[in-house]
Structure formats: structure tokens, C-alpha cells
Coordinates of C-alpha atoms in Angstrom, one line a residue:
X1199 CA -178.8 -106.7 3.7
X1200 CA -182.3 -104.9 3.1
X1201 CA -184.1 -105.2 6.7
X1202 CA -186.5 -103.6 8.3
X1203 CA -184.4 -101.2 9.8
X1204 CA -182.8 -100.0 6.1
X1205 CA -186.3 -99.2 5.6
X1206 CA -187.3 -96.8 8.0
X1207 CA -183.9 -95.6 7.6
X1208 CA -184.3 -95.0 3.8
X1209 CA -187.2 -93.3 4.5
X1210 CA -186.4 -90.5 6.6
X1211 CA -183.3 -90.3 4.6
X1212 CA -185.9 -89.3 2.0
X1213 CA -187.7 -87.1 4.8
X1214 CA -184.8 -85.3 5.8
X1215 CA -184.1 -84.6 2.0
X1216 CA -187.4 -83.4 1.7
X1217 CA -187.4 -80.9 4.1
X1218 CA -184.3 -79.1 3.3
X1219 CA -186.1 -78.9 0.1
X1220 CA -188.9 -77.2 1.3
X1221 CA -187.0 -75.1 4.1
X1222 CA -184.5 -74.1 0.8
X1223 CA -188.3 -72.9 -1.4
X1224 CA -189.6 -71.0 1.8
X1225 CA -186.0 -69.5 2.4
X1226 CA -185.8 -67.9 -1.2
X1227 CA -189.6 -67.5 -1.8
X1228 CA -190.0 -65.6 1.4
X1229 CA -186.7 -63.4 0.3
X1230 CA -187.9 -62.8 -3.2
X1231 CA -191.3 -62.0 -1.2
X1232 CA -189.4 -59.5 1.3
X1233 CA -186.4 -58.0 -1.0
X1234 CA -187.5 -58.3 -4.8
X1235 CA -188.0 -54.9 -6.2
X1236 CA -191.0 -54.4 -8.0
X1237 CA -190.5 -51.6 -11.1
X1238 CA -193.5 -49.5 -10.6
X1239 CA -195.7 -47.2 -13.2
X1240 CA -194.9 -43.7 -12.0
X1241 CA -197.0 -40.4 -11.7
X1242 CA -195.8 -37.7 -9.7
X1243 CA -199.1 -37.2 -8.8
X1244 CA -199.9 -40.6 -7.0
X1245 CA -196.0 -42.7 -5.9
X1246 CA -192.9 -40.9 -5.6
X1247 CA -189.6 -42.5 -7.4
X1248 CA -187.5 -45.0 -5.1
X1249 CA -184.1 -45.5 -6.1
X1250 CA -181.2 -47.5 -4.5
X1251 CA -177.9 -45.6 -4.8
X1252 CA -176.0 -48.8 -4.9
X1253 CA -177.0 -49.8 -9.1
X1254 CA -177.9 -45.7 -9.1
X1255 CA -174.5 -43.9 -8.6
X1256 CA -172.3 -43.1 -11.3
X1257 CA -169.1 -41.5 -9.5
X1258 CA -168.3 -42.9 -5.8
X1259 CA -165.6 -40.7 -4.1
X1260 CA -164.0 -42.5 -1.2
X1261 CA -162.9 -41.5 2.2
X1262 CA -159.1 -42.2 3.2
X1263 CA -159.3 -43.1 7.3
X1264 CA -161.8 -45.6 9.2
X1265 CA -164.4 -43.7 10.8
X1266 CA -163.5 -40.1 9.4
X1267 CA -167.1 -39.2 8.9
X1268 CA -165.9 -38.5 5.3
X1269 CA -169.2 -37.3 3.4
X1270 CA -170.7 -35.7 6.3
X1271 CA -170.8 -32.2 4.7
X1272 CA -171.2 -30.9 1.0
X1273 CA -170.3 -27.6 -0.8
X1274 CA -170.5 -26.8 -4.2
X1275 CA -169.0 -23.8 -6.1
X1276 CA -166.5 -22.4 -8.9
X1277 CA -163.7 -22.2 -5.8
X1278 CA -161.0 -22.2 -8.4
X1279 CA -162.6 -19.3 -10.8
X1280 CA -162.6 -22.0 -13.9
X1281 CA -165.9 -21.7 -14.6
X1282 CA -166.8 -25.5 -13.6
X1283 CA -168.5 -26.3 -9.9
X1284 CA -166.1 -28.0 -7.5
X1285 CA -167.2 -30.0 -4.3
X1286 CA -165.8 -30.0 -0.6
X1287 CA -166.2 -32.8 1.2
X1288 CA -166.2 -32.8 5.0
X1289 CA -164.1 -35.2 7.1
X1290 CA -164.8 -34.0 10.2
X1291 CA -163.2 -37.0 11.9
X1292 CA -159.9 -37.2 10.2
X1293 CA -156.9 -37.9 11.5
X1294 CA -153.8 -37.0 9.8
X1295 CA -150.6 -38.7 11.2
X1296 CA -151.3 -39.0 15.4
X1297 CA -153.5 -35.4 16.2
X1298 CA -156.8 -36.8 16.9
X1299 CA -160.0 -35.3 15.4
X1300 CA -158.2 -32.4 13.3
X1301 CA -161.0 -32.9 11.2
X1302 CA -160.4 -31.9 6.9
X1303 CA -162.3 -30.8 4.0
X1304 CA -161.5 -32.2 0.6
X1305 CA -161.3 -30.0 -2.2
X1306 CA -161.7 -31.7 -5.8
X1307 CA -161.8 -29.7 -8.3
X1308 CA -164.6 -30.2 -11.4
X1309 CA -165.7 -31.3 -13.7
X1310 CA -165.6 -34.7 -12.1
X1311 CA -166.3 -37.5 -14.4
X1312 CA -164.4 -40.8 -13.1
X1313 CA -166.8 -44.2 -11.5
X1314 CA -164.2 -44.0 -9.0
X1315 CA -161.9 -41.1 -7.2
X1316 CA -160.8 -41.0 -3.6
X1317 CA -159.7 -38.4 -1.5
X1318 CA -155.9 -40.1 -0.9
X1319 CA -156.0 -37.9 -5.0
X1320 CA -157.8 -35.2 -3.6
X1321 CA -156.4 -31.9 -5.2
X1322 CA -156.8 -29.5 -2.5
X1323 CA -156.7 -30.4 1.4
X1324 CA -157.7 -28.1 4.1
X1325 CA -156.9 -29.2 7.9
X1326 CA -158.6 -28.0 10.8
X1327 CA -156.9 -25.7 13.1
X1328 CA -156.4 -28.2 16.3
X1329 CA -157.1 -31.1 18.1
X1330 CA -160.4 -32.6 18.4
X1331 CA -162.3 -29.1 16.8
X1332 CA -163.6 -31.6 14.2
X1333 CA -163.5 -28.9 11.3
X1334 CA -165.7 -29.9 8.5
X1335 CA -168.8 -30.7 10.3
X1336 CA -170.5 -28.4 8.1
X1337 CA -170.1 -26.2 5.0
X1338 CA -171.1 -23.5 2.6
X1339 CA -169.6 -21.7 -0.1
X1340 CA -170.6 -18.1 -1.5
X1341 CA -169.3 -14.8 -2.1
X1342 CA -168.7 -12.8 1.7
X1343 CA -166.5 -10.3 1.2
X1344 CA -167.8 -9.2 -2.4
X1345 CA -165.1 -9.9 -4.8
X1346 CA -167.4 -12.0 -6.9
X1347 CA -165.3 -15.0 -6.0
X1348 CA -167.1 -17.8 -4.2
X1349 CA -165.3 -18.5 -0.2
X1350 CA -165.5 -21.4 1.9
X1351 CA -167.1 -21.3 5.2
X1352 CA -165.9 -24.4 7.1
X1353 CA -167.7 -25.0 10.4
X1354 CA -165.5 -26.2 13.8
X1355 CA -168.5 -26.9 16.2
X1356 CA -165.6 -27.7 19.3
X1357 CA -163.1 -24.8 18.4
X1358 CA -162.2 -23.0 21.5
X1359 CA -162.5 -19.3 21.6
X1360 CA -159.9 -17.9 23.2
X1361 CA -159.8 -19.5 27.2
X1362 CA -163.3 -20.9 26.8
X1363 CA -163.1 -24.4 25.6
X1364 CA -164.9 -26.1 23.1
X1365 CA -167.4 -23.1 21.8
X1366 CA -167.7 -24.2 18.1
X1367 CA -166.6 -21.6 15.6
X1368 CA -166.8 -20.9 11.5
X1369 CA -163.4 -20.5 9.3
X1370 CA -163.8 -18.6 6.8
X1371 CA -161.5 -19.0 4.2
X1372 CA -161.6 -16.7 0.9
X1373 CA -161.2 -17.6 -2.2
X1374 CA -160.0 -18.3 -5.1
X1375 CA -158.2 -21.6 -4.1
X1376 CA -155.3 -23.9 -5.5
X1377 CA -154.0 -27.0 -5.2
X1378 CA -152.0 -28.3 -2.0
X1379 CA -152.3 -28.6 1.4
X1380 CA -153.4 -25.9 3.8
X1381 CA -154.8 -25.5 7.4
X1382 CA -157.2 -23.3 8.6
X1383 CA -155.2 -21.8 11.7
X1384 CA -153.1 -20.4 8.7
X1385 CA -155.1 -19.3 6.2
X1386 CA -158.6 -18.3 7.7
X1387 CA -159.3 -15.4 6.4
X1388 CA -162.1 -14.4 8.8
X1389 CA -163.2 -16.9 11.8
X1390 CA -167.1 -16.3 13.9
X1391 CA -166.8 -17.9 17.5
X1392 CA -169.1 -19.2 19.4
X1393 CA -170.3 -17.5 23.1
X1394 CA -170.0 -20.2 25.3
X1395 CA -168.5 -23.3 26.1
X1396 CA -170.4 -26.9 24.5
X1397 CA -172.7 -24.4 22.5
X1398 CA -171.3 -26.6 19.1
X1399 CA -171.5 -23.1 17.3
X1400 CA -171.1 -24.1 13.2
X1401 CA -172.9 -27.3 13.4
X1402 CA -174.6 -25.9 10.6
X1403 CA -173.9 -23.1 8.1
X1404 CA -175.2 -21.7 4.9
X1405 CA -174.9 -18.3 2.7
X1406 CA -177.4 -16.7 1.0
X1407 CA -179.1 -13.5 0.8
X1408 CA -181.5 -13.4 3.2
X1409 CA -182.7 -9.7 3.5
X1410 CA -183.3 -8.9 0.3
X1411 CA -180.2 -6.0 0.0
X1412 CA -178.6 -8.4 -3.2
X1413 CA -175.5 -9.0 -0.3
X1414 CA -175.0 -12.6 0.8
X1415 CA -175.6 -13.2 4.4
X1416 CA -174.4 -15.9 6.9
X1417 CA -176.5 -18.3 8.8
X1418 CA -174.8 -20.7 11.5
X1419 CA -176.8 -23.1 14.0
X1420 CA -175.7 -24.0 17.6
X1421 CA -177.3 -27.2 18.5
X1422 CA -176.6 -27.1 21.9
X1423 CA -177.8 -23.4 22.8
X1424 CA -180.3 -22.4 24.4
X1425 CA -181.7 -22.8 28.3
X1426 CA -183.4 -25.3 28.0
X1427 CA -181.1 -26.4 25.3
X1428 CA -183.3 -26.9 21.6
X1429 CA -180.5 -25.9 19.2
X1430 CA -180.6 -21.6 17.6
X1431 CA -179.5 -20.6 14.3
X1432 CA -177.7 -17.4 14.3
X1433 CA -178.0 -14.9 11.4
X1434 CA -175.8 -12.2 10.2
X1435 CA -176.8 -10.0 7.5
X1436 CA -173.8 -9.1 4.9
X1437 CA -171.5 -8.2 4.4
X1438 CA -169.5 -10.4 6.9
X1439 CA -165.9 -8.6 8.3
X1440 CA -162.7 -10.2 8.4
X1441 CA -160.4 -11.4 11.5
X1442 CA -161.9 -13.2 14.2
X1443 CA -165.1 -11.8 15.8
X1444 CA -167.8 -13.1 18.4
X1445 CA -170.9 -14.3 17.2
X1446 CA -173.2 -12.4 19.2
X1447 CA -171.8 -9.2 18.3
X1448 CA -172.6 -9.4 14.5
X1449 CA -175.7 -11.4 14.9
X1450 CA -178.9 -10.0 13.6
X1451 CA -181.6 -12.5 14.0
X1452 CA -181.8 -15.7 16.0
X1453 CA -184.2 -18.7 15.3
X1454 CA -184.5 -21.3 18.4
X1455 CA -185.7 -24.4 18.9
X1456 CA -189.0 -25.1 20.6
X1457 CA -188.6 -28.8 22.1
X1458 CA -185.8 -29.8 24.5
X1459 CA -183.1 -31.7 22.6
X1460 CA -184.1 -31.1 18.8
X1461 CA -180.7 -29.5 17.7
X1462 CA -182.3 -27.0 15.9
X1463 CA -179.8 -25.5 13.4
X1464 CA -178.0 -28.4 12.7
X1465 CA -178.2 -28.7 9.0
X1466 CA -179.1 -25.2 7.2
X1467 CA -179.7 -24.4 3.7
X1468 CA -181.1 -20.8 1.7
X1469 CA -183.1 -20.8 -1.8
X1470 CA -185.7 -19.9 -3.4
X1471 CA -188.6 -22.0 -2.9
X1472 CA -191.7 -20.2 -3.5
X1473 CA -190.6 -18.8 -6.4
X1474 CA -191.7 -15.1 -5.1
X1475 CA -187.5 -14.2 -6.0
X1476 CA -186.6 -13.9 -1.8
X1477 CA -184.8 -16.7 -0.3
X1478 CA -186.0 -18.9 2.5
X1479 CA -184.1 -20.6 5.3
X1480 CA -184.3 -24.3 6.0
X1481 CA -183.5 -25.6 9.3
X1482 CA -183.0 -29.1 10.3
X1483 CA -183.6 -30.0 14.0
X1484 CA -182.7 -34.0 14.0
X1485 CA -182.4 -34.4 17.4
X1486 CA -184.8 -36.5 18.5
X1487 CA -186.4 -34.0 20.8
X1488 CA -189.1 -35.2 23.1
X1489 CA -192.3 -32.9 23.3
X1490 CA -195.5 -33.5 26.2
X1491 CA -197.7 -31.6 24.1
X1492 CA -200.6 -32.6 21.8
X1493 CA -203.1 -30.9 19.5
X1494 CA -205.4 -30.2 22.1
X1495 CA -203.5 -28.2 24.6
X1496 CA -203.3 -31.2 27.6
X1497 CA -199.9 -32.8 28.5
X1498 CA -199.5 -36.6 27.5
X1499 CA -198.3 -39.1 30.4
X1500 CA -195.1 -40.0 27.5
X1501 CA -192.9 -37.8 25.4
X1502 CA -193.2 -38.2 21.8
X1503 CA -190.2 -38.2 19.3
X1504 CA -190.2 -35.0 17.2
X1505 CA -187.4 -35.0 14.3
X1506 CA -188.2 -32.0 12.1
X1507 CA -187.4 -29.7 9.3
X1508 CA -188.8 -26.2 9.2
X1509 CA -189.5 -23.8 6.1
X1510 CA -188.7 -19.7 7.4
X1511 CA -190.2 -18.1 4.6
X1512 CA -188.4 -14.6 2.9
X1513 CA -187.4 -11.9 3.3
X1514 CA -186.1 -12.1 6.9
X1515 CA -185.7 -9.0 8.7
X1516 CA -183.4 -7.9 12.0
X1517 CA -185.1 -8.7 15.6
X1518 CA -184.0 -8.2 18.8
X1519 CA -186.9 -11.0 19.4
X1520 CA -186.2 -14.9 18.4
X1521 CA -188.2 -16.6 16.2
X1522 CA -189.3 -19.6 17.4
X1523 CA -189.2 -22.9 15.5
X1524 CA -193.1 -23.6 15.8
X1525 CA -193.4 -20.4 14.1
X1526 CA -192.0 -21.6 10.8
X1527 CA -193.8 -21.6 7.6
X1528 CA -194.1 -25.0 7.0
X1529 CA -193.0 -27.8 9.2
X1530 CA -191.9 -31.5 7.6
X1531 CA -191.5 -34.1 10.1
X1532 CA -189.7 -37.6 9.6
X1533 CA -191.4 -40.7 7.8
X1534 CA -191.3 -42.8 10.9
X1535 CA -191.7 -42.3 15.0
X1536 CA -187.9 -43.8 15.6
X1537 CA -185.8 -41.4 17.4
X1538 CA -182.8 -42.6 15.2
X1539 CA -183.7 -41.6 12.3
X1540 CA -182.0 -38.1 12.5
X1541 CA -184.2 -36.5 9.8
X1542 CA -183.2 -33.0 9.0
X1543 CA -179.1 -33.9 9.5
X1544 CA -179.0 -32.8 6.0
X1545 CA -181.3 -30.3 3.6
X1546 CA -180.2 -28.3 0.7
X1547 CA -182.4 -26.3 -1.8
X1548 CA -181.5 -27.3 -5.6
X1549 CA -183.1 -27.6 -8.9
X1550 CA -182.9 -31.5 -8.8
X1551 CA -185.2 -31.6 -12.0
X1552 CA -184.0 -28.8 -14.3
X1553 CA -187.2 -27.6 -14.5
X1554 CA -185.5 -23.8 -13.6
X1555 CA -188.1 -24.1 -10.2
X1556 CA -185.4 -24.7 -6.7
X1557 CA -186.5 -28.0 -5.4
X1558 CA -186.0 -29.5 -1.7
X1559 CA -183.8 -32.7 -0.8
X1560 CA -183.8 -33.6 2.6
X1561 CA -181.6 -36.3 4.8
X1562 CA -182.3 -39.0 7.3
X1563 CA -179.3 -41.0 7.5
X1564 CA -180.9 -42.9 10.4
X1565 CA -184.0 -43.8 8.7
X1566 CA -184.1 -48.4 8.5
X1567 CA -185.0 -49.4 5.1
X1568 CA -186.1 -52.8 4.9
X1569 CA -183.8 -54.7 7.4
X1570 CA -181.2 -52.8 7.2
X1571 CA -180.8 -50.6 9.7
X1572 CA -178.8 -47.1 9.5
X1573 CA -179.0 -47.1 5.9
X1574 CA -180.7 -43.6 5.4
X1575 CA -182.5 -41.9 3.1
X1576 CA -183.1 -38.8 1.2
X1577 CA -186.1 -37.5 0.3
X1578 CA -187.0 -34.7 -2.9
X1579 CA -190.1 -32.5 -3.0
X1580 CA -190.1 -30.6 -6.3
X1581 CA -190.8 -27.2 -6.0
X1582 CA -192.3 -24.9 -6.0
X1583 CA -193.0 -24.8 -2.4
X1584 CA -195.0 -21.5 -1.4
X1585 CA -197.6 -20.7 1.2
X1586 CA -200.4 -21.8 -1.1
X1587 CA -199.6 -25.0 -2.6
X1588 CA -197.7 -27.3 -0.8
X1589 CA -198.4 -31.0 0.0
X1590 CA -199.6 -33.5 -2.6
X1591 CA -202.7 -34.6 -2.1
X1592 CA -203.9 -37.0 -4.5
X1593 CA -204.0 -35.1 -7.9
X1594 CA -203.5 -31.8 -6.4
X1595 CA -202.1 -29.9 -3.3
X1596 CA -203.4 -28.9 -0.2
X1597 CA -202.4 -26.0 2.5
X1598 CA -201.1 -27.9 5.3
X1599 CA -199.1 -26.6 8.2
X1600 CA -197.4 -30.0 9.3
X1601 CA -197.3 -33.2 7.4
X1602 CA -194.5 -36.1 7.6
X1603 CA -191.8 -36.6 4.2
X1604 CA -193.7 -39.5 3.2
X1605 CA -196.6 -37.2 2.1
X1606 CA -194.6 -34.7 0.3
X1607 CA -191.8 -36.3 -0.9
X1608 CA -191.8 -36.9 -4.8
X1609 CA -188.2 -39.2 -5.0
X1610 CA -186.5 -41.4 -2.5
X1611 CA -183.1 -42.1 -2.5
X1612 CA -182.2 -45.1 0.1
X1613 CA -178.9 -46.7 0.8
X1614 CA -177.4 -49.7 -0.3
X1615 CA -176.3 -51.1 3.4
X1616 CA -176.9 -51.2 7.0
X1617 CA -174.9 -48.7 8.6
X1618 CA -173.6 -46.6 5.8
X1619 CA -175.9 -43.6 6.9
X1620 CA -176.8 -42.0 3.4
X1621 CA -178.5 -38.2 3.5
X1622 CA -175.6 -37.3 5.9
X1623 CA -174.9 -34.4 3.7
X1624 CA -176.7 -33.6 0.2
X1625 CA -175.8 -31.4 -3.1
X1626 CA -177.6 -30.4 -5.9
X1627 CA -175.1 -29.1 -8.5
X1628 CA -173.5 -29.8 -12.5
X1629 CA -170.6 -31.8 -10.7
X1630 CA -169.3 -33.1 -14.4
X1631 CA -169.9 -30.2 -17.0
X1632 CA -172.7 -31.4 -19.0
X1633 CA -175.5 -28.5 -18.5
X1634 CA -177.4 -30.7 -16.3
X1635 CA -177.8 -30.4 -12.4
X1636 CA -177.1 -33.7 -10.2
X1637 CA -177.5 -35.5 -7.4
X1638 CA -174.4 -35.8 -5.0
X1639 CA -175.1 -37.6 -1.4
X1640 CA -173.1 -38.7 1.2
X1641 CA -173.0 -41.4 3.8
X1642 CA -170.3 -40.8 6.1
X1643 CA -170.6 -44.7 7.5
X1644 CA -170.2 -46.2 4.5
X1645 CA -167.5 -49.0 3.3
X1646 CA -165.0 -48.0 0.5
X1647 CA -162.2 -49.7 -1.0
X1648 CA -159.8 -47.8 1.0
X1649 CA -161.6 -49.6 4.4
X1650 CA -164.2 -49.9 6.7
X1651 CA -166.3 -47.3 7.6
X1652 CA -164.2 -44.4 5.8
X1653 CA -167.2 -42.6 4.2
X1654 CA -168.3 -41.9 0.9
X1655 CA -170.0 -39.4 -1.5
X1656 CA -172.5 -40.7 -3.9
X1657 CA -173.4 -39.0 -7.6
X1658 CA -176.4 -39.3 -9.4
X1659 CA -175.8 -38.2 -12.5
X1660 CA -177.9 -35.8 -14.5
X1661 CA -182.1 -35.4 -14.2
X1662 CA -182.9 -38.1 -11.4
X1663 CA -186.3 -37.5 -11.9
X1664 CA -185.9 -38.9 -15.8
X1665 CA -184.7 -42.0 -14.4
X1666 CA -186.4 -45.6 -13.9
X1667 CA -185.5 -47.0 -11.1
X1668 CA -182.7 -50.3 -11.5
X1669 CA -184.1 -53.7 -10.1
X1670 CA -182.5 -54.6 -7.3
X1671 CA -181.0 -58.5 -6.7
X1672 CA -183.8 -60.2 -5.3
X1673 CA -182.7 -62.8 -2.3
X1674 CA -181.8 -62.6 1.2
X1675 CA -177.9 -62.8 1.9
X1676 CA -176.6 -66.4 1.3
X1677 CA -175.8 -66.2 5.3
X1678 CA -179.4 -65.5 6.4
X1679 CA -180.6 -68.7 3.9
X1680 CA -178.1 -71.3 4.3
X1681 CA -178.9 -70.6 7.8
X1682 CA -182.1 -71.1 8.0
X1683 CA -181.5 -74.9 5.7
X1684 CA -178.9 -75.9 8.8
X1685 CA -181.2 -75.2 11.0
X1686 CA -183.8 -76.8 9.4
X1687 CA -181.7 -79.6 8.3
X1688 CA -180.3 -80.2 12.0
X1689 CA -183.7 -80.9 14.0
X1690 CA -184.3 -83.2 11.1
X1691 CA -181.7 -85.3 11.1
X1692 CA -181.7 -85.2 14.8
X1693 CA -185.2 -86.2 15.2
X1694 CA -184.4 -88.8 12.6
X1695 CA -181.3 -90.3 14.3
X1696 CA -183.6 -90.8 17.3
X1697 CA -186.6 -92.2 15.4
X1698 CA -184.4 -94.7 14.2
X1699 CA -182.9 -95.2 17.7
X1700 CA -186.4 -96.2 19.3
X1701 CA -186.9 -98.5 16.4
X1702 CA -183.6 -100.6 16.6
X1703 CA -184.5 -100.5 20.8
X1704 CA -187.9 -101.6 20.3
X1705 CA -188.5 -105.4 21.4
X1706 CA -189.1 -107.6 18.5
X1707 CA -192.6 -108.9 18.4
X1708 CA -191.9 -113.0 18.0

């Protein structure tokens, strides 16, 4: 029967329908608002390129174990003598069978040219040389002892040296290599350990001529040197001995850290950037370091987070004096104040654009993108970048000492996910053959069909500055909206249920 009470009834029936209705328009209007990507009308001069690498990458390499930090160092080089580039990949987390934190490096050899590889196929496997030294925390390839053959320097940053636990050393391993699987306690050809114990000597690493002499030289950062501890980068000019050796005694030319904590040295790369024919040094210092000083010269009450990269202009030259960080050419500091963001874990100096001019890619595989937090990013200035001409300014450049990425930066890279931690490592090489450099990233947090959290490399085919960027799927997850329609939908009908309650309560008026 059709009563009074049907009625009121029916009509918050109709009330209830028409608020999940609206709650449902705001949910998806406000995530097309929030998460739609808008293609933008590029110049170099004004917006930099944004890309996602999840619609992006053309080749994903995956990581075998669950938390194996797989992708958290890059090398590049002809290490088989074919003519083509190979890629290492650190693991420096990897476990193989029950030894904890061997740590590997996965050789494959190029060109590469498969959507989808993983390192279970890799042809070449390197293990570290004992427990917990986490080998393949960094790497670099180039020619040390002058055969014309690229090596492999693998960095160890909690290999023992001798008695002294836990100093951190760099394998060197010559090449040309094969296929199989080999460790480094066996087939190191020439090993540099660190002094003392917890210094994490070969954080970082990198070769390149340095000095000028046309004799490739060896950089390696401790981020845990120095009193107070900042972080140093050790240099030794070419060429480099064989056997095992101490790091002091063939340094020629130490770089340290200026703010407590920084972890100067932690990610290291040599080019060209200037374009003058020497090679600079980059130095990452991602450590979150906390500094009391300010422009004028008076302390501040709070510390301030400081991650950092720094430009050391070429040719370097031997010094009994360090040089300190502050006194770097150019200093590019992180797009946000967050002291995750761990800009600077990763540089490298490439032509990214193929215009024949080195370029400079940098990592912050902390950085929050959106929502999503630990997704990372990495950041591409084009070169050239000299002493004269550096920062973008509108239309043209301007001589700046110290600017944040977001000012230089002429391409963004950011990660598909939260927690995946892309920029951990960057390359800049022709990784399948064709003539044209590309982009290779990794995110050593990332999800891959062989598991959670194994890591993964990322590759950008070809120019990535001739690219538009793919739209992204606009929408928040179906979780976040159908949550916000229960919600909605619960206080609605529960208000309702007790609406009608007071009603069928209420005395009847005769």
C-alpha cells in the first residue's frame, strides 16, 4: 500500500541515488582534474619535455630476486670486442642461493632489441666476492690498463680490506669478457681498498681522462669519509696498476664534501661538457645533508636540506690540498626541499640528443611526483654546459653559480609508480645498434614480472628529445573512487534509515 511512509521513503531512496551520483562526478572530475595529462606545445626555450616511462619505455629488463636493488648501477661499453655497446647492471642486493648480500652485476651483451629480457637470461654473471660487500653498488667501464679493450670497474662499498672490516673497495676486472658465470674474488684483475673501516669506499666510480695526458683515470667516492663525515671522491690519475693496492697510496687528488651528511661522491660521472675538449667530473652528494648557513654569513636557528650535484670543471691537476665541494664550478641543487628526494644518487654525461654536444642526465629516485611517492625522476640539461652559458633563462642563458633542476632541466623523465625509485642509475648509450644514442634508467624498487620489488632497467629508445610525450590514463585508481562512493553512499543511507525512523516514531496528528 502507498502511505505516507512509502513516500518519504521513495524519496530519499531518490536522495541517496542522487548523491552517489554526484559523489561518483566529483570522484572522476576531480581525478581527471588531478591526473589527466595535458600534451603541451614545446620550446626548449620556455617548458622542458615530461615523459612517463611507463607508455615511454621500449625494452624493460627485469631483476631476478625481491629487493636486489637490480638497476641501481649502469655501465655501458663494447665489453665483448663486437663492436656493439653492452650494459651491466648492478644488483647490489642479490642473493644467490643462501649467502646474503653477495651482491651481482649482469652482463647482457648488445645490441639489445627485445620489449622484454630479464636477468634469470642474462649472458654473463659476475658475483661479488663475499658476504654482505654488496658488489655492484656502482660502476664504470673504460680502458685501465691500455690494451684498447674497455674493463669493468665494479664498486664493493662494504668489502673488508684485509683485518679491517667493511672499508669498501673497487674490483677491477679486465676485459674482454664472455659468457658464464664468474666471481670477483676470482677473477679481479686489480682491486683499490678503502683506508678505513665504514668509509663505503666505491660508492661511486667513474673513468675518464681527467688530466689531460690522453690516459684514462679513476675516480671513486667514499660517502662516509671525512671528520666530520660529508662524503670525498678520490682520484687517481692513469694508468691504474694491477693486484690489490690501498687507496691512499695511488690517490692524487681528493674532492670532499662541505655539509655534514651529504655523501659527497656517491654517484660520479666524467665528460665533456663545455665543449673546451677536457673532461669535467660530476659529483652527486644526495645525502640529505643539513647546512646552518645562509647567504649572508649568520647561522639560522634550523638546518636546511641541501641535496646537490656539483660541476668540477677540466683539466684537474694533482694536490696535496682537497678541493672542497662549494668550490665546484657550478652547483645544481634538487627541485624540491624534501630530504628524500636523494637527488644526485645518479648522473652521467651523454649526448642524449645526438646533436654531437655531451649532455647531463641527472637522478632523484626519491623525488614524489604527483601522489605517488618514491617514484623518482630524472632530469636532462642539454649541453653545452660551460662557465659562460649555463642556466636557461627565458629565451637565453644566464651565469649563475647555484640554481635548483627545475630551472635548468630541458626533459623530465618521471616514474610510473610509488616506490619504484627511477633515476637510481642512468645511461646514455646506442643500446640496440641503430646509430642513435638512448635513454637507459633504472629503478631499483620497481615491480617486474619476476616479483615484487626486484628492480628494473628502463630504455628509451632513440632521440628522447624528438619525442611527444604519450597521454597518460586519466582517473584516480578504481580503489581511491569507489572509496570515496561507499563512503559517500554509507552516511547517506544511514542518515536516511534514521530520517525514516523519526518519521515512523513520530505521533500521528488525529
Amino acid at each position: 500500500m502507498w502511505d505516507k511512509y512509502s513516500k518519504h521513503s521513495f524519496r530519499y531512496l531518490s536522495l541517496i541515488l542522487i548523491g552517489i551520483g554526484i559523489a561518483t562526478t566529483l570522484a572522476f572530475g576531480r581525478s581527471d582534474r588531478d591526473k589527466s595529462f595535458e600534451t603541451p606545445v614545446h620550446s626548449q626555450e620556455t617548458k622542458p619535455l615530461k615523459f612517463n616511462i611507463g607508455p615511454e619505455r621500449d625494452i624493460l629488463i627485469s631483476g631476478i630476486g625481491t629487493s636486489d636493488d637490480f638497476g641501481d648501477a649502469l655501465a655501458v661499453a663494447d665489453l665483448n670486442g663486437d663492436g656493439q655497446m653492452d650494459l651491466a647492471v648492478g644488483a647490489k642486493e642479490h642473493e644467490p642461493g643462501s649467502v646474503s648480500n653477495l651482491g651481482a652485476v649482469f652482463v647482457f651483451f648488445g645490441p639489445l632489441t627485445d620489449a622484454a629480457i630479464s636477468a634469470t637470461n642474462a649472458p654473463l654473471t659476475i658475483i661479488g666476492p663475499g658476504r654482505s660487500e654488496i658488489a655492484g653498488a656502482s660502476l664504470a667501464a673504460g680502458d685501465l690498463n691500455g690494451d684498447g679493450i674497455p674493463d669493468l670497474a665494479i664498486g664493493a662499498p662494504k668489502s673488508p680490506n684485509g683485518n679491517i672490516a667493511m672499508t669498501g673497495a673497487v674490483h677491477i676486472l679486465y676485459g674482454p669478457f664472455q659468457p658464464g658465470n664468474i666471481t670477483i674474488s676470482d677473477e679481479a684483475d686489480a682491486t683499490v681498498l678503502g683506508p678505513l673501516m665504514s668509509e663505503a669506499t666505491g660508492t661511486g666510480v667513474a673513468i675518464g681522462d681527467l688530466n689531460d695526458d690522453g690516459i684514462p683515470d679513476l675516480a671513486i667516492g667514499s660517502t662516509l669519509a671525512g671528520r666530520p663525515v660529508v662524503g670525498e671522491v678520490a682520484i687517481a690519475f692513469g694508468p691504474i696498476g694491477s693486484g690489490p693496492m690501498n687507496l691512499p697510496d695511488v690517490t692524487d687528488l681528493v674532492i670532499t664534501g662541505t655539509v655534514r651528511g651529504e655523501d659527497a661522491g656517491d654517484a660520479l660521472s666524467i665528460g665533456d661538457l663545455d665543449g673546451d675538449g677536457s673532461n669535467e667530473l660530476v659529483v652527486g652528494a644526495p645525502g640529505t645533508g643539513f647546512s646552518t648557513f645562509d647567504a649572508t654569513g649568520r647561522g639560522k636557528d634550523e638546518g636546511t636540506a641541501i641535496t646537490r650535484i656539483g660541476i668540477f670543471y677540466g683539466p684537474l691537476e694533482n694536490s696535496e690540498e682537497k678541493i672542497k665541494f662549494d668550490d665546484a664550478g657550478y652547483i645544481i641543487k634538487a627541485p624540491g626541499e624534501d630530504e628524500n628526494e636523494y637527488f644526485g644518487g645518479a648522473v652521467y654525461v651523454g649526448d642524449a640528443d645526438g646533436d654531437g654536444v655531451n649532455d647531463l642526465a641527472v637522478g632523484g629516485m626519491g623525488i614524489v611526483v604527483g601522489e605517488r611517492i618514491g617514484t623518482g625522476q630524472v632530469s636532462i640539461i642539454r649541453g653545452p654546459l660551460d662557465d659562460v652559458n649555463f642556466f636557461r633563462e627565458g629565451d637565453h642563458w644566464s651565469n649563475q653559480q647555484t640554481a635548483k633542476i627545475k630551472k635548468a632541466a630541458n626533459l623530465i623523465v618521471s616514474g610510473e609508480s610509488a616506490i619504484e625509485r627511477l633515476g637510481s642509475a642512468i645511461a646514455i648509450a646506442d643500446i640496440n645498434g641503430d646509430g642513435i644514442t638512448d635513454l637507459i634508467l633504472g629503478s631499483n624498487g620497481a615491480n617486474s614480472s619476476n616479483g615484487e620489488e626486484t628492480g628494473t632497467v628502463s630504455v628509451m629508445l632513440g632521440n628522447v628529445f624528438d619525442r611527444e610525450p604519450t597521454p597518460e590514463a586519466s582517473g584516480t585508481g578504481p580503489i581511491t573512487i569507489f572509496a570515496i562512493i561507499a563512503i559517500v553512499a554509507v552516511v547517506t543511507v544511514g542518515a536516511g534509515l534514521l530520517y525514516i525512523q523519526k518519521i515512523r516514531k513520530a505521533p500521528t496528528v488525529a
